[in-house]
Coordinates of C-alpha atoms in Angstrom, one line a residue:
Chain A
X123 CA 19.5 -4.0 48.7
X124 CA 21.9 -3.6 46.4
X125 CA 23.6 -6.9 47.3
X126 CA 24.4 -10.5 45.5
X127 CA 23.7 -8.9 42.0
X128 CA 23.2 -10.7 38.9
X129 CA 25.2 -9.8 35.6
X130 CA 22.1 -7.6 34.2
X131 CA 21.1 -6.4 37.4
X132 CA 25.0 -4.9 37.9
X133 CA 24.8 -3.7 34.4
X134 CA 21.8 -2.2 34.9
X135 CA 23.2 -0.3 37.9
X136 CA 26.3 0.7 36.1
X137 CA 24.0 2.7 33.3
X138 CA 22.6 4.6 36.6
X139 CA 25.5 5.4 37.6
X140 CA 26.0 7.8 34.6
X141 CA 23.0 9.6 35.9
X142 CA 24.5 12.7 37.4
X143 CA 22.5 14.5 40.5
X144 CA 22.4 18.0 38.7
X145 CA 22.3 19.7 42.5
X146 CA 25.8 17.8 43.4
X147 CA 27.2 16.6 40.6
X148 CA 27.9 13.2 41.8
X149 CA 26.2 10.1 40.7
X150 CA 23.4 9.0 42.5
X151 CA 24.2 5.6 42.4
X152 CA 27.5 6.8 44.8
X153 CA 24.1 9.1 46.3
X154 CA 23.0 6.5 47.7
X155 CA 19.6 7.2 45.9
X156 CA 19.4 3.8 44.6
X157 CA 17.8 1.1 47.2
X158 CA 17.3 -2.2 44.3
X159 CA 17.9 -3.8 40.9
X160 CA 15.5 -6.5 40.4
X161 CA 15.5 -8.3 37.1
X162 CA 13.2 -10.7 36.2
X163 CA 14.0 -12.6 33.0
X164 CA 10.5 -14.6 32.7
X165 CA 8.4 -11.3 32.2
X166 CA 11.1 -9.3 30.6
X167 CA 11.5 -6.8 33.3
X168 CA 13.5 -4.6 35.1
X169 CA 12.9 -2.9 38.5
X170 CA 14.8 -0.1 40.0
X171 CA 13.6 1.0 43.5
X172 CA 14.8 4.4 44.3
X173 CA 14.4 7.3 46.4
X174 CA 15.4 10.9 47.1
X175 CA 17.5 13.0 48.6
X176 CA 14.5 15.5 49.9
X177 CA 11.3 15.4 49.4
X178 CA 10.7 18.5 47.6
X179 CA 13.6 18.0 45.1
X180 CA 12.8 19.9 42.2
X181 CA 14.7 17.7 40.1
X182 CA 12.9 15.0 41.5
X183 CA 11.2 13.4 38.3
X184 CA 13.6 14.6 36.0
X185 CA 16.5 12.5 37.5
X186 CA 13.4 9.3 37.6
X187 CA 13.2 9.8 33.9
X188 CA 17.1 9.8 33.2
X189 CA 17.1 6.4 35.1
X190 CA 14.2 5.1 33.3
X191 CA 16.1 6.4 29.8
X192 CA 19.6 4.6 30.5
X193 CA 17.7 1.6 31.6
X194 CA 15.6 1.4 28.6
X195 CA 18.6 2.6 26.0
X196 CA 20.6 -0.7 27.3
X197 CA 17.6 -2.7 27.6
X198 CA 15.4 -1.6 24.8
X199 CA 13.3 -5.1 24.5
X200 CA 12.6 -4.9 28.8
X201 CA 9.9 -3.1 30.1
X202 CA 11.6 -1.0 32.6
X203 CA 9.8 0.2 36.0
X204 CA 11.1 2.9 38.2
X205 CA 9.7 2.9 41.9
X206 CA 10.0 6.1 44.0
X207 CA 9.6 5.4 48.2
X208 CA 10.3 7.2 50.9
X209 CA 11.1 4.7 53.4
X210 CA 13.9 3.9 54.5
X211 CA 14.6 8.0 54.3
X212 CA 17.5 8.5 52.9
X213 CA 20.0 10.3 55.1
X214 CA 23.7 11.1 54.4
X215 CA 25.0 8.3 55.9
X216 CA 24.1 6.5 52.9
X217 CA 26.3 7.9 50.5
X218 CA 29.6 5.5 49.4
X219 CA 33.2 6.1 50.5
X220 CA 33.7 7.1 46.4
X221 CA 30.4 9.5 46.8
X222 CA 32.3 11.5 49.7
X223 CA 35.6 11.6 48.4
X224 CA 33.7 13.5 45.0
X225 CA 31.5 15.5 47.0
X226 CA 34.4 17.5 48.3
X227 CA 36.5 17.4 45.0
Chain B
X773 CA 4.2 6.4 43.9
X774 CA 6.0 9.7 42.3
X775 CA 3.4 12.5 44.5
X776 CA 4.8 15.0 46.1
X777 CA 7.2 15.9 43.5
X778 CA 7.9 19.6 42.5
X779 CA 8.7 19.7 39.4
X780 CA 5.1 18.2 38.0
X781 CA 4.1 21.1 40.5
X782 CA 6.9 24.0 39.4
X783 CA 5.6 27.0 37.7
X784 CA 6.0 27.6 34.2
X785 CA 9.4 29.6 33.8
X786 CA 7.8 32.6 32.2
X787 CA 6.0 33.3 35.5
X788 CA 9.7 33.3 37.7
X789 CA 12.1 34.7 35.0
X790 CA 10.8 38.2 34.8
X791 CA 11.3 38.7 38.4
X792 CA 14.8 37.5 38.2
X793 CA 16.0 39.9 35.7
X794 CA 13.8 42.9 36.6
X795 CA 15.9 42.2 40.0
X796 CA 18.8 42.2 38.5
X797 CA 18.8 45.3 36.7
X798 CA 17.4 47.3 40.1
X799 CA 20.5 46.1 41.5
X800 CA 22.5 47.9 39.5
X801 CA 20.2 50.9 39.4
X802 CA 20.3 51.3 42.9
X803 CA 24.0 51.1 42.9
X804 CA 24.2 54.2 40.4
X805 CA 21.4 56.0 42.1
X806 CA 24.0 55.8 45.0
X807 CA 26.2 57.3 42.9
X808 CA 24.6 60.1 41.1
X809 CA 23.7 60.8 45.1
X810 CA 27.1 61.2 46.4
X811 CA 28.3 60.4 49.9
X812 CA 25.7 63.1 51.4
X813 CA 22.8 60.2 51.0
X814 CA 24.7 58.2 53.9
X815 CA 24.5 61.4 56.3
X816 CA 21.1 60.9 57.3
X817 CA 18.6 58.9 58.2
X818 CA 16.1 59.9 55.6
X819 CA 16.2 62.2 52.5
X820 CA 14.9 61.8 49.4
X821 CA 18.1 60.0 47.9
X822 CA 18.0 57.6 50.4
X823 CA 14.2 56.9 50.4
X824 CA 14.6 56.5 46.6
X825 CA 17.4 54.2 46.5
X826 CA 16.2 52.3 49.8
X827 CA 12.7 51.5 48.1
X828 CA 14.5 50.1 44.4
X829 CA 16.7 48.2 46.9
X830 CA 13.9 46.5 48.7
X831 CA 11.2 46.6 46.2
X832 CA 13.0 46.4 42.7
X833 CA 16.0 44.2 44.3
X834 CA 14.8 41.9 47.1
X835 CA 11.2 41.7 47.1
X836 CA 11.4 41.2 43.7
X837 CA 13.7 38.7 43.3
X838 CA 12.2 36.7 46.8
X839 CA 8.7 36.8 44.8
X840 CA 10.0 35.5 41.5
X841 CA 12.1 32.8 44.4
X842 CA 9.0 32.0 46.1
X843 CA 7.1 31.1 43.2
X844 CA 9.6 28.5 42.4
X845 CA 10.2 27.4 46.6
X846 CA 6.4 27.0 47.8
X847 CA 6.2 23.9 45.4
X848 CA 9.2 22.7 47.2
X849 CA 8.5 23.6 50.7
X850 CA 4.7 22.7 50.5
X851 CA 4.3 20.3 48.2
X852 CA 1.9 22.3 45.9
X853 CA 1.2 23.7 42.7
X854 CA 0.5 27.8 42.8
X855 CA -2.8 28.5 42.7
X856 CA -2.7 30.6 40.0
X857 CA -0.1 32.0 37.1
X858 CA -2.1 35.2 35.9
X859 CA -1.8 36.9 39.2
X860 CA 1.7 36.2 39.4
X861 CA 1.7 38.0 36.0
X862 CA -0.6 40.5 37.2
X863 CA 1.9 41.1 40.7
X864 CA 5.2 41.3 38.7
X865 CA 3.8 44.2 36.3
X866 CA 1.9 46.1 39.4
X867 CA 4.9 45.9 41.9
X868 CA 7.5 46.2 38.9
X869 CA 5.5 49.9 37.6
X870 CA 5.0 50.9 41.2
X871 CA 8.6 50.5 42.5
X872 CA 9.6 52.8 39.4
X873 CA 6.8 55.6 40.1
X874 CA 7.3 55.4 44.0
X875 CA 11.4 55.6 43.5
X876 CA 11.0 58.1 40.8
X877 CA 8.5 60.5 43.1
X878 CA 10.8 60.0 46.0
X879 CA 14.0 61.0 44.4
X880 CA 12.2 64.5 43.8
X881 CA 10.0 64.9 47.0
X882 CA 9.5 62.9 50.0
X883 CA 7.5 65.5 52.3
X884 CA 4.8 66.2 49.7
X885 CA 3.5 63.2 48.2
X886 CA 2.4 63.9 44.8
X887 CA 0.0 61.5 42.8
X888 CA 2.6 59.8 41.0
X889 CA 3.9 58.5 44.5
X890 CA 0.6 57.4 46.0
X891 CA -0.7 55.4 42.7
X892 CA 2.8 54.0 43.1
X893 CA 1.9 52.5 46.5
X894 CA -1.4 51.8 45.7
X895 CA 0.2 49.8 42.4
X896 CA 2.5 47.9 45.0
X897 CA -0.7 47.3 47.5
X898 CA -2.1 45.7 44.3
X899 CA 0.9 43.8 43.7
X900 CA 0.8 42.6 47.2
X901 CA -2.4 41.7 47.6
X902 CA -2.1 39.8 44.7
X903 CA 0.4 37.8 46.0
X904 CA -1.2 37.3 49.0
X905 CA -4.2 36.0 47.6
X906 CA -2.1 33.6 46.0
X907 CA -0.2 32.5 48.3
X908 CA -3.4 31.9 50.6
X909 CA -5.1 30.1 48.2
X910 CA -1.9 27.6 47.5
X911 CA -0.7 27.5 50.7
X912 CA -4.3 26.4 51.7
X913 CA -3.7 23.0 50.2
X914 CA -0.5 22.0 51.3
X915 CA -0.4 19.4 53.6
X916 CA 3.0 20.1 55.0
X917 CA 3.1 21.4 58.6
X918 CA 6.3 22.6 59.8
X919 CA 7.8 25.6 61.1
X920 CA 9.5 26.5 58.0
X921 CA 6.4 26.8 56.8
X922 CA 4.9 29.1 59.7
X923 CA 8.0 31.3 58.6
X924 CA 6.9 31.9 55.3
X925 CA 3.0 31.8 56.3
X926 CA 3.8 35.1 58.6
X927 CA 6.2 36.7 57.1
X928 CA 3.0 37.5 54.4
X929 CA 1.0 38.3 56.9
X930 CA 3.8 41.0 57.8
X931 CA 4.2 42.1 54.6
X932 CA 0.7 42.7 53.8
X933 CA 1.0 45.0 57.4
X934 CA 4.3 46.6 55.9
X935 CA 2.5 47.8 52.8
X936 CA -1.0 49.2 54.4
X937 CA 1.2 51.1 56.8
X938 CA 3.3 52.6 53.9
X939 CA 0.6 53.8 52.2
X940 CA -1.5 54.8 55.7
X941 CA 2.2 57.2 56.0
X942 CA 1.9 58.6 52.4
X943 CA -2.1 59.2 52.9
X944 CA -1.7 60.8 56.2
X945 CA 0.7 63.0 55.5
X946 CA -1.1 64.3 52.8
X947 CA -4.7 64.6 54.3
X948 CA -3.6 64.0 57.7
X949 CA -6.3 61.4 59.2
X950 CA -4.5 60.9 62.5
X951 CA -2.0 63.1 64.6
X952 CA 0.9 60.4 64.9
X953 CA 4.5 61.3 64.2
X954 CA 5.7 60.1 60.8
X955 CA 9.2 59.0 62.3
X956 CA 7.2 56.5 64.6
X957 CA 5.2 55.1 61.9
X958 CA 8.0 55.4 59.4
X959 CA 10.4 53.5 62.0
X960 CA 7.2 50.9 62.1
X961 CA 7.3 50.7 58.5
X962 CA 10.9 49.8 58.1
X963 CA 10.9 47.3 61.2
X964 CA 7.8 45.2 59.7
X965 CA 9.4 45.1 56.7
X966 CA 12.8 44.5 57.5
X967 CA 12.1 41.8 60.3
X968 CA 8.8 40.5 59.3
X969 CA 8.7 40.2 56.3
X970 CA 12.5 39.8 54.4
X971 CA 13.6 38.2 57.7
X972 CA 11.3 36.2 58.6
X973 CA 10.7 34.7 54.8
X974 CA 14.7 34.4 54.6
X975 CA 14.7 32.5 58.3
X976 CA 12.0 30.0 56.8
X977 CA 13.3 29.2 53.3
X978 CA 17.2 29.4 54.6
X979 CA 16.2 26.8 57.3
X980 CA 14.7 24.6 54.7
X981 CA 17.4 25.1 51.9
X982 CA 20.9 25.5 53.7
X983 CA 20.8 22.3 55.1
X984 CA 19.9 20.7 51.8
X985 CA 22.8 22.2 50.2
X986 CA 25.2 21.7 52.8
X987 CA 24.2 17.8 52.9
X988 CA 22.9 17.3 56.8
X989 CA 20.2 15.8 58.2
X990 CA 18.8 15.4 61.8
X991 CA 19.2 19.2 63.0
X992 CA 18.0 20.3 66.3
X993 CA 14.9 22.0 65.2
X994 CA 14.1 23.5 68.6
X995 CA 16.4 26.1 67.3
X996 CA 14.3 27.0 64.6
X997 CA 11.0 27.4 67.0
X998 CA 12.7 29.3 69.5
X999 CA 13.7 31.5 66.6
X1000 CA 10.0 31.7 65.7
X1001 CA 8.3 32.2 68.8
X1002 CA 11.2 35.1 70.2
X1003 CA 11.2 36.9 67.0
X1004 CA 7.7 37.7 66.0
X1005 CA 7.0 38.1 69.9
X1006 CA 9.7 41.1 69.6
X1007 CA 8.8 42.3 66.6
X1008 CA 4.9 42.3 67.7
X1009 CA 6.1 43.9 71.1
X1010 CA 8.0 46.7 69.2
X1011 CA 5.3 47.4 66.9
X1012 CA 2.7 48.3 69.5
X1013 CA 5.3 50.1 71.4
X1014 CA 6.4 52.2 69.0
X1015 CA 2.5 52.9 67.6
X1016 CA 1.0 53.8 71.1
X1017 CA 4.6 55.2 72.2
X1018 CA 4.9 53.1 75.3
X1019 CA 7.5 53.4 77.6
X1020 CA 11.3 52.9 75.8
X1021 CA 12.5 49.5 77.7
X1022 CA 9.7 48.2 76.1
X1023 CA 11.3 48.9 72.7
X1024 CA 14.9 47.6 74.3
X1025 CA 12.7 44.7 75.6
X1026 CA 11.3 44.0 71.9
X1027 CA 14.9 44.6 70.8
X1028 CA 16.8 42.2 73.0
X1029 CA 13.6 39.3 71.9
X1030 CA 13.9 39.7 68.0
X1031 CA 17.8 39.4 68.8
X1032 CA 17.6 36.5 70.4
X1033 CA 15.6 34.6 68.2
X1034 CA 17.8 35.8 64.8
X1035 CA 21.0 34.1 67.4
X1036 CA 18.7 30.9 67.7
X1037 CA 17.9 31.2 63.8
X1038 CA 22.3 31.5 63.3
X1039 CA 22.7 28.6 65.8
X1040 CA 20.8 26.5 63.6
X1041 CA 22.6 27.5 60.4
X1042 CA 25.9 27.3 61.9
X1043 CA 24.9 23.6 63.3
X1044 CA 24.7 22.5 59.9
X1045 CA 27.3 24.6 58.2
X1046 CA 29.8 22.8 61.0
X1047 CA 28.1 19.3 60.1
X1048 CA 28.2 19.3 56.8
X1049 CA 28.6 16.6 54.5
X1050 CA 29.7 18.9 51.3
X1051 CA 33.1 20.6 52.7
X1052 CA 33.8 22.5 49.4
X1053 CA 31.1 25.3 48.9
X1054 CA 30.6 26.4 45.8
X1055 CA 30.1 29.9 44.8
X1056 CA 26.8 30.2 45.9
X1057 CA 27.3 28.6 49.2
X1058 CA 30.2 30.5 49.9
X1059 CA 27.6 34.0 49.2
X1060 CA 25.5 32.8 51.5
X1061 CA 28.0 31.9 54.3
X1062 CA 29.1 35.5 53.8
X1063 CA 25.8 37.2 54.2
X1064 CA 25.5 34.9 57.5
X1065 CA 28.6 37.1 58.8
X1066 CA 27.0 40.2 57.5
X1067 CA 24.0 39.5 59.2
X1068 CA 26.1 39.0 62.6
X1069 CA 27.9 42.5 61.7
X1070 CA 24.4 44.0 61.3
X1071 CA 23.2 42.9 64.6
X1072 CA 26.1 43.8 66.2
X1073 CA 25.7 47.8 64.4
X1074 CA 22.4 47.7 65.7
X1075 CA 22.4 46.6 69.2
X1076 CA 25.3 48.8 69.5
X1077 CA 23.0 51.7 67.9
X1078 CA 20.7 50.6 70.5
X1079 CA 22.5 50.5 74.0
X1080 CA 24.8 53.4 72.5
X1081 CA 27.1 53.5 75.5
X1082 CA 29.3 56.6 75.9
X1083 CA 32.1 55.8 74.2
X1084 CA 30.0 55.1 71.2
X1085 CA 27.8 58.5 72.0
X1086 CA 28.5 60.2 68.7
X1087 CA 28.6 57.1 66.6
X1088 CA 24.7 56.6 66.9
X1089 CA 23.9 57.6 63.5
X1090 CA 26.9 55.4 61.5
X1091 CA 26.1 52.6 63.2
X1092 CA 22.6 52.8 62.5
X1093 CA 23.0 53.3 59.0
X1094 CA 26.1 50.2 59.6
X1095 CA 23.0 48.2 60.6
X1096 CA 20.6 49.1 57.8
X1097 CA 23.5 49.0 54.9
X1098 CA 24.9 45.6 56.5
X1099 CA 21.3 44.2 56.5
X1100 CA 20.2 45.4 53.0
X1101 CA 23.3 45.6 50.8
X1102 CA 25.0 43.2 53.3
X1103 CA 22.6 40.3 54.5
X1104 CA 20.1 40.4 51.5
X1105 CA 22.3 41.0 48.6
X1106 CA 24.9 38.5 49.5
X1107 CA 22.0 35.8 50.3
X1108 CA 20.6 36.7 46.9
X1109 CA 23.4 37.0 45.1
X1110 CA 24.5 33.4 46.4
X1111 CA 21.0 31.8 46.2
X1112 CA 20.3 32.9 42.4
X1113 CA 23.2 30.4 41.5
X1114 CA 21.0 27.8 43.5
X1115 CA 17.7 28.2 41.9
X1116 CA 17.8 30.0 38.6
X1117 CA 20.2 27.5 36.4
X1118 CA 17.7 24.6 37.8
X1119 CA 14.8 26.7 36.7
X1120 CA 16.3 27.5 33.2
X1121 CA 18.1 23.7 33.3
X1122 CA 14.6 22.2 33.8
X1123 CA 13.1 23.9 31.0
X1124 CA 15.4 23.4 28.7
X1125 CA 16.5 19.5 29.3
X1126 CA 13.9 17.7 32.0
X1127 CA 12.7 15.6 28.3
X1128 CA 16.6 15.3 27.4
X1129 CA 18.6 13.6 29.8
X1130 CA 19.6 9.8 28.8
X1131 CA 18.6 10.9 25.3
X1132 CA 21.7 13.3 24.9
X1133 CA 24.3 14.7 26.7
X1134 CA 23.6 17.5 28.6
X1135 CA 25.2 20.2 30.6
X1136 CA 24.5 20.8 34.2
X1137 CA 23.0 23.6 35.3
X1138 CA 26.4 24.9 37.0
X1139 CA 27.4 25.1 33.2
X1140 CA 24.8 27.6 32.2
X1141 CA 26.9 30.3 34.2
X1142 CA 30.5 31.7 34.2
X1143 CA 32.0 30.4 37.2
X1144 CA 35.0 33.4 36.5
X1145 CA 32.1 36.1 36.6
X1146 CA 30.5 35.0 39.7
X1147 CA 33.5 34.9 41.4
X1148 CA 34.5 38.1 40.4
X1149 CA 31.0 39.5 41.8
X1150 CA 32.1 37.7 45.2
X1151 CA 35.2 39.9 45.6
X1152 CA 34.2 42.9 44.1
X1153 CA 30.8 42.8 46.9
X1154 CA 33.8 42.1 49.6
X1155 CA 35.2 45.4 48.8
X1156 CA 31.8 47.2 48.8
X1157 CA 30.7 46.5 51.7
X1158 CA 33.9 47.1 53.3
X1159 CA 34.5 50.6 51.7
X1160 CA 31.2 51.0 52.2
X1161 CA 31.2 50.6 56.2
X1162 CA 34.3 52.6 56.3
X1163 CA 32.9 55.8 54.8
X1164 CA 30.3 55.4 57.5
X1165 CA 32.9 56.3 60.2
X1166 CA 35.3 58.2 58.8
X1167 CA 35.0 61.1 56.2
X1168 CA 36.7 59.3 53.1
X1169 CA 35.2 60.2 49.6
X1170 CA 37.7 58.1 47.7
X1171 CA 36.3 55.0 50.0
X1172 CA 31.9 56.0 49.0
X1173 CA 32.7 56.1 45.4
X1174 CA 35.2 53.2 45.3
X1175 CA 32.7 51.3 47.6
X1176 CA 29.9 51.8 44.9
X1177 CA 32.0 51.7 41.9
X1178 CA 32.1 48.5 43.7
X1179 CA 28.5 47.9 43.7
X1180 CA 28.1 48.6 40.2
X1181 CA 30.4 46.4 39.5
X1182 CA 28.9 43.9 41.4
X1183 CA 25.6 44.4 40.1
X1184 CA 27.0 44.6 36.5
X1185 CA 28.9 41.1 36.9
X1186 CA 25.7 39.4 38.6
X1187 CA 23.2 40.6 35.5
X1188 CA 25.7 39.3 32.9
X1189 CA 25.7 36.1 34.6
X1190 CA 21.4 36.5 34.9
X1191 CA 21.3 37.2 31.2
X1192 CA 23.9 34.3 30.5
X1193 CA 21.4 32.0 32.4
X1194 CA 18.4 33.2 30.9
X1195 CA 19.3 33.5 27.4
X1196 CA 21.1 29.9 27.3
X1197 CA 20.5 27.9 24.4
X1198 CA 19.7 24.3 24.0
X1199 CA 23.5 22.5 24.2
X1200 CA 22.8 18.8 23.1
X1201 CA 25.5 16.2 22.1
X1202 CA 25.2 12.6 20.7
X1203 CA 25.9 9.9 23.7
X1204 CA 28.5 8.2 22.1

């Protein structure tokens, strides 16, 4: 969970959060898309567990890759993984206090 | 660890662009085919005008634009690519020559179908079957059960029953095969089409997509299969009653089912327009809110049609026509008009910057539109329908002609915004 973060791993969070949910237009950081940041100096690597809003999205890989990008333009010597699950299923509930207030902006 | 994702699975956009803009352009057609008409085509039930314009409404307009829509939604509802890209092709030129012959042959005769109107039906049969085959073949390999999906599955099947029956009517009343009045089979026609197939497709996406827009989860989806099951029992009931003419509370009994399961279907929606997480709608949420009222005005036309009590004796023909001009230029355009915004900026969006985003900045796909136009379309649709319903009840020519002046207007604004979309170009700036 996105808890007890270390420098990187809240870096690595705040590039996310310039990805922009082309359906909403909120980030989906504030989404509530994003479940981990795991960083792991030793092997050079960074791992961002994720899901979706729906399972159909048909922006679904498209918004994967703009995470994998920003990762990788901030981290260009880290090998950057990008993990899609389905469980827990996302549900409204998890989108922030910030996410809200822009949803209806 | 990425399956099930639709956009490894989304057609190329040359397959779902021609049907948008084809669409389009029938829109505004129509609307001037209304006007060339004048207010007589609203005085009757049938005529040529009205056959002609009614058939580039739901051929050139809606079915068009829910193919070119459906192409880009099964990968999303069922988790599949479509089968296959040349008979999509192959559909969008058959049905997009036929609607012109059959609405051209119509506007001159209706009563004597010449052979520009039957290879016109048969090109449309082609068009359909085509689809069909299709949308077996893809639908075969989903593994997705739901009842959104049964919607869609039998609305096909309904269509595919709509089209043999219009070309059975155009067939028989040439060589006359069977002695069966051409209003019942005519009425047939229009109620398969109407209710099972634009209906029940729209009930089966719309349950799928509204709630996704409107940010809810956890709807009661008993709704939904209630809607199912009363709906296509009605509409089944009133097809075999009105084909082997049984008795007419059968037809009032089919009547009062299909209307009961379209109130379930509305229950639903409103469930999760009262839920919803996203408050503000944009314009194409606040399209398809509208053609939800539209919908209930309709129904409300029709069943008032339908009992006709005496107070409403003599108003049996305008509300009819209030239930068939609220559900077609009502209902469907709004829905369409709304639900273009929804789907084809993503469409154009993911062509143009899937590979681009991180690397540059990009717009979003609202940005590919004018937001001024659209809303402009919104208000200048309010006052066509309205005008539109009024002529219906009283004898106004100033509100007909402002009420499609309207129309055109609508249909002009909503292509500029199509063509907008379509003919973006790539809009990439550095990061930093």
């Amino acid at each position: 969970m996105l808890e007890n973060l270390t420098k990187t791993e809240q870096n690595t969070l705040d590039q996310i959060k310039t990805v922009i949910d082309p359906e909403v237009a909120i980030n989906i950081v504030d989404l509530g898309l994003i479940y981990e940041v795991h960083h792991q100096e030793e092997e050079k690597k960074i791992q961002v567990i994720m899901t979706l809003s729906a399972r159909g999205c048909p922006v679904g890989d498209t918004i994967i890759n703009h995470v994998k990008t920003v990762v990788e333009n901030e981290y260009a010597e880290y090998e950057v993984q990008v993990d899609l699950v389905w469980e827990p299923q996302w549900t409204p509930a998890m989108i922030t206090d910030e996410g809200k207030a822009a949803l209806n902006q | 660890m990425n399956s099930g994702l639709s956009t490894k699975n989304a057609p190329s956009p040359g397959v779902v662009l021609p049907y948008y803009i084809y669409s389009a352009f029938s829109l505004v057609l129509a609307a001037i085919m209304m006007l060339v008409s004048g207010e007589g085509i609203l005085a009757s039930f049938i005529g040529p005008n009205l056959l002609s314009t009614t058939h580039m409404l739901v051929l050139g307009w809606v079915s068009m634009v829910i193919f070119g829509a459906l192409y880009q939604l099964i990968p999303v509802v069922m988790e599949v690519k479509i089968n296959s890209e040349k008979l999509a092709h192959f559909s969008f030129w058959t049905l997009g020559i036929g609607n012109i012959l059959l609405s051209f042959s119509f506007w001159q005769t209706y009563t004597a179908p010449k052979w520009m109107t039957i290879i016109g039906g048969i090109l449309i049969l082609l068009s359909i079957i085509a689809f069909v085959i299709n949308f077996i073949a893809t639908a075969r390999t989903t593994e997705v059960k739901s009842t959104q999906n049964n919607f869609i599955i039998t609305s096909v099947f309904w269509l595919s029953l709509t089209v043999i029956l219009g070309l059975f009517m155009l067939l028989n009343n040439k060589y006359f095969f069977f002695p069966i009045s051409p209003v019942e089979l005519l009425k047939t026609h229009a109620a398969l089409g109407l209710i099972g197939w634009f209906l029940m497709l729209v009930m089966g996406v719309a349950s799928i997509l509204l709630p996704m827009f409107f940010i809810v989860h956890n709807l009661k989806t008993i709704y939904i299969k209630i809607s199912y099951a009363l709906t296509n029992l009605g509409l089944a009931a009133l097809v075999i009653s009105l084909l082997i003419q049984l008795p007419s509370w059968t037809i009032d009994l089919s009547g009062i089912l299909i209307l009961l399961g379209v109130a379930s279907f509305v229950r639903y929606n409103y469930d999760a327009y009262k839920n919803r997480l996203r408050k503000k709608l944009d314009i194409g949420m606040k399209l398809t809110v509208l053609s939800f009222l539209l919908l209930a005005a309709s129904f409300i036309s029709g069943l008032l049609a339908f009992i006709a009590p005496d107070f409403l004796s003599e108003q049996v023909i305008p509300l009819s026509l209030a239930f068939g001009i609220n559900l077609i230029i009502g209902f469907f355009t709004s829905l369409i008009l709304g639900q273009m915004y929804k789907t084809l900026p993503f469409i154009v969006w993911l062509a143009k910057y899937q590979d681009k985003v991180g690397k540059f900045k990009t717009p979003l796909p609202a940005d590919l539109y004018s937001e001024k136009v659209a809303n402009g379309h919104y208000y200048s649709f309010l006052v066509a329908i309205i005008l539109l319903n009024i002529t219906l009840f009283i004898d106004c020519k100033l509100a007909f002609y402002g009420g499609v002046a309207a129309l055109i207007v609508t249909g002009c604004l909503y292509t500029l915004n199509t063509m907008k979309i379509v003919l973006h170009k790539e809009n990439l700036k550095p990061l930093k």
